[in-house]
Short mmCIF file of C-alpha atoms and ligand atoms in Angstrom, two decimals:
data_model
loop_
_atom_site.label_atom_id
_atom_site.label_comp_id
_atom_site.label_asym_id
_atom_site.label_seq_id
_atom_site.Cartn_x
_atom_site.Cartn_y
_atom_site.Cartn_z
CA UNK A 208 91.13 116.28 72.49
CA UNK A 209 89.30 116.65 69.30
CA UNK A 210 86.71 114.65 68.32
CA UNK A 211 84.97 113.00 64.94
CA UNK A 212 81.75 111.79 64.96
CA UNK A 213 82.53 108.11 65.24
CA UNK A 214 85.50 105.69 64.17
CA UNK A 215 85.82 101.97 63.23
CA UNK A 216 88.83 100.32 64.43
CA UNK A 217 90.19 98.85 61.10
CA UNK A 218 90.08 94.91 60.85
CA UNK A 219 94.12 95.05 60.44
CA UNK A 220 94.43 97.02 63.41
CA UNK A 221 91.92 94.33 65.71
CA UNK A 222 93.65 91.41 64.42
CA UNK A 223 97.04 93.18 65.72
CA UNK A 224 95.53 93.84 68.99
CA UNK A 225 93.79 90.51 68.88
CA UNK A 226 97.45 88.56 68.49
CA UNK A 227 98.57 91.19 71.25
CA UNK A 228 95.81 89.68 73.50
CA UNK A 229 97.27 86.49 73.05
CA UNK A 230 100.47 87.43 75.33
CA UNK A 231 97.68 87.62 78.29
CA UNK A 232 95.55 85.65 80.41
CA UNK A 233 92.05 85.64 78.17
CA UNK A 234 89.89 87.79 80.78
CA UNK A 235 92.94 90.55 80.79
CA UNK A 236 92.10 92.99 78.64
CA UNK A 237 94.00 96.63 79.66
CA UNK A 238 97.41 95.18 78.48
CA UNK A 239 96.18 95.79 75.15
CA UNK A 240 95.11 99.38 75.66
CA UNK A 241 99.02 100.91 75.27
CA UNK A 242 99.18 98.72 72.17
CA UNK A 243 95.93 99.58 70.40
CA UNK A 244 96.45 103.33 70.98
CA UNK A 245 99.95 103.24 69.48
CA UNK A 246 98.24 101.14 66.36
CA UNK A 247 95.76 103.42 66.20
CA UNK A 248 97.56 106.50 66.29
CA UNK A 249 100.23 104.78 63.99
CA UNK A 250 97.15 105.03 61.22
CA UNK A 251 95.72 108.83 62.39
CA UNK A 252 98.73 110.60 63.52
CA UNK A 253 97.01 111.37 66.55
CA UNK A 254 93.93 110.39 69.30
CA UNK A 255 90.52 111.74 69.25
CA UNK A 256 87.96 110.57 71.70
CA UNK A 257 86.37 108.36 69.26
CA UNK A 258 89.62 106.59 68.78
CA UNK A 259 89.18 106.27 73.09
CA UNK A 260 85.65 104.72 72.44
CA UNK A 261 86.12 102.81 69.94
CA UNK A 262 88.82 100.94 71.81
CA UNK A 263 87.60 101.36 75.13
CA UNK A 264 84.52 99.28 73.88
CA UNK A 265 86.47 96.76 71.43
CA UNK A 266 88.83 95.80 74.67
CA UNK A 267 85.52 95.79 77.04
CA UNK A 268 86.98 98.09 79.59
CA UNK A 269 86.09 101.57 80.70
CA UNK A 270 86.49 104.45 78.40
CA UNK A 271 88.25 106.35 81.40
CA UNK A 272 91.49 103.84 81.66
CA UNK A 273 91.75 103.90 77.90
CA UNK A 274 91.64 107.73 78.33
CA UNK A 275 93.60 108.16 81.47
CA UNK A 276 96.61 105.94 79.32
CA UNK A 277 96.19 108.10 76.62
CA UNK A 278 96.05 111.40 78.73
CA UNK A 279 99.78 110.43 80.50
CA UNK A 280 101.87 109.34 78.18
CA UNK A 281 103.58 112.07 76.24
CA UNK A 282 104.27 109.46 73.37
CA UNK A 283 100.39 110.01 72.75
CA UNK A 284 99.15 113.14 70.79
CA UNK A 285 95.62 114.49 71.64
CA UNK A 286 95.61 117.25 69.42
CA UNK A 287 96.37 117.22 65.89
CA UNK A 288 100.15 117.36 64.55
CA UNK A 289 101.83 117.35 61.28
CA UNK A 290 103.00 114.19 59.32
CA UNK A 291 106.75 114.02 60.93
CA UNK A 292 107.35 114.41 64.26
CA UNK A 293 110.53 115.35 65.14
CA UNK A 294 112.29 115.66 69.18
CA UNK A 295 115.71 116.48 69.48
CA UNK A 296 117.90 115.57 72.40
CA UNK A 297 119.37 118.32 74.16
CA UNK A 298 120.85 116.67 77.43
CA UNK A 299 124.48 117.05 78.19
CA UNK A 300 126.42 114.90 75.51
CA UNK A 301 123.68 116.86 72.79
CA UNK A 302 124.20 120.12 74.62
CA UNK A 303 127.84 119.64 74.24
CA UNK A 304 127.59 118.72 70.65
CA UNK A 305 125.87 121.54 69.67
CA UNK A 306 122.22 120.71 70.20
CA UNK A 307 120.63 124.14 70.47
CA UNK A 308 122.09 125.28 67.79
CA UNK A 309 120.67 122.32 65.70
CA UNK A 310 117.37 123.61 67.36
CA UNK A 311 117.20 126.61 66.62
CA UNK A 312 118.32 125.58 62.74
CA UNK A 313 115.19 123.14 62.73
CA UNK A 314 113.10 125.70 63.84
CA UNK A 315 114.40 128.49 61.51
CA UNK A 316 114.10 126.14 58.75
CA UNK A 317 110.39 124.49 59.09
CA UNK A 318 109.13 127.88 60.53
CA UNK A 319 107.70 126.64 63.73
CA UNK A 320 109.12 126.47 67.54
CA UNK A 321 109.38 123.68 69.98
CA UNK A 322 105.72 122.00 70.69
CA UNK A 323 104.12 123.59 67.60
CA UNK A 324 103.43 121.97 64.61
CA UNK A 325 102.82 122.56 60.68
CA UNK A 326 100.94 120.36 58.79
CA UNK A 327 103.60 118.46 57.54
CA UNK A 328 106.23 118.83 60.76
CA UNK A 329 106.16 118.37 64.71
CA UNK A 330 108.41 120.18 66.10
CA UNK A 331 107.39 118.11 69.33
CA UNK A 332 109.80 119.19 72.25
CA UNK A 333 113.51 118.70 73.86
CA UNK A 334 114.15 115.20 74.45
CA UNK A 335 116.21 113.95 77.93
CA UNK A 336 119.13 111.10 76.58
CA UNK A 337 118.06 109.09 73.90
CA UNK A 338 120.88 106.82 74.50
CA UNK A 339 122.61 107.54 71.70
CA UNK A 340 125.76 109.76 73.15
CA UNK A 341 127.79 108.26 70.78
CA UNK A 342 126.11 109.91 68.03
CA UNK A 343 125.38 113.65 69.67
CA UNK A 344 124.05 115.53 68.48
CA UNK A 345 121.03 113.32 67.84
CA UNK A 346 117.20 113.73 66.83
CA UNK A 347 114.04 111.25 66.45
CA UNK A 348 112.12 111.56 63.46
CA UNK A 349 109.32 108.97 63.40
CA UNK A 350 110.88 107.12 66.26
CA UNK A 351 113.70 106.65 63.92
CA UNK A 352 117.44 107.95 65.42
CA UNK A 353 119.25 110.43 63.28
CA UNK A 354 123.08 110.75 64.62
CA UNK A 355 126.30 113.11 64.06
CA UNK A 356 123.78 116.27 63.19
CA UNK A 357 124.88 118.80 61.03
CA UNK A 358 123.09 121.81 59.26
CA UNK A 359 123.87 120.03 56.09
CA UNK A 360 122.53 116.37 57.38
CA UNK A 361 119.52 118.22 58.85
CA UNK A 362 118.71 119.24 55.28
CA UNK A 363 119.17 116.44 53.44
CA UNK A 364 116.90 114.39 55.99
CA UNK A 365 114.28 117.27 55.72
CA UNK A 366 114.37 117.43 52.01
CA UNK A 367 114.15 113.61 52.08
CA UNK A 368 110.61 113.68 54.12
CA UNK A 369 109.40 116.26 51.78
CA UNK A 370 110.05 114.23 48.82
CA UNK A 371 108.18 111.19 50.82
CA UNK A 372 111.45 109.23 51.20
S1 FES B 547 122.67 113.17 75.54
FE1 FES B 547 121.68 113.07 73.63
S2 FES B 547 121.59 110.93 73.28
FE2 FES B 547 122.50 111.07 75.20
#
């Protein structure tokens, strides 16, 4: 886990965890700690330690259980990845649908392998069922579902992030 020298939680960011708060009894504050972290890492791509302090001390809880939450759940990022982060399923209806090969074309075609990243792409890992058999071979891109995968559809939604669309 990296770490800057020392980070503010933005005011939009504490009202959203604020209203969060509201969901909760008013002396429970570790509810919040999932939330802030996504918030947070929603505006810095991914968590340094003083992201962990900073909340840690806005929730008034220990620094370890914001830590420990952050450590465990591979939806969190401790070291630093590129803009887009992209998982493609590979379970059975995937597999069966051509998944590897639509893995191996991803990482032929932004130059990096599974769990690496580039500045501007995560390459982040092989995904178990997305729930989205239907539409295998599938990927996530930004937590956003991208069905029916073909070489051609992979390019066009590439070229589309690149432009900033
Ligand atoms: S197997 Fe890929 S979404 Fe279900």
């Amino acid at each position: 886990m990296e770490n800057m020298n020392s980070y503010n939680i933005p005011g939009e960011i504490c009202n959203k965890i604020n209203k969060w708060l509201l969901k909760f009894p008013s002396n429970e504050k570790k509810p919040a700690i999932i939330y802030g972290l996504h918030q947070i890492q929603k505006e810095s791509k991914y968590i340094q330690s003083a992201h962990v302090d900073a909340l840690a001390e806005f929730l008034n809880v220990e620094k370890i259980d914001v830590y420990e939450i952050a450590a465990f759940y591979s939806m969190f990022e401790l070291d630093k990845v590129g803009k887009h982060t992209i998982s493609v399923c590979t379970n059975v209806s995937c597999m069966l649908n051509g998944s590897d090969e639509i893995l191996s074309y991803l990482e032929k075609k932004l130059k990096i392998k599974v769990g690496c990243s580039s500045d501007k792409f995560f390459l982040k890992d092989e995904r178990e069922c997305l729930a989205a058999c239907a539409g295998a071979p599938m990927m996530q891109v930004n937590h956003k579902y991208y069905e029916n995968l073909t070489k051609q559809k992979i390019d066009e939604i590439i070229r589309d992030l690149d432009d900033g669309r």
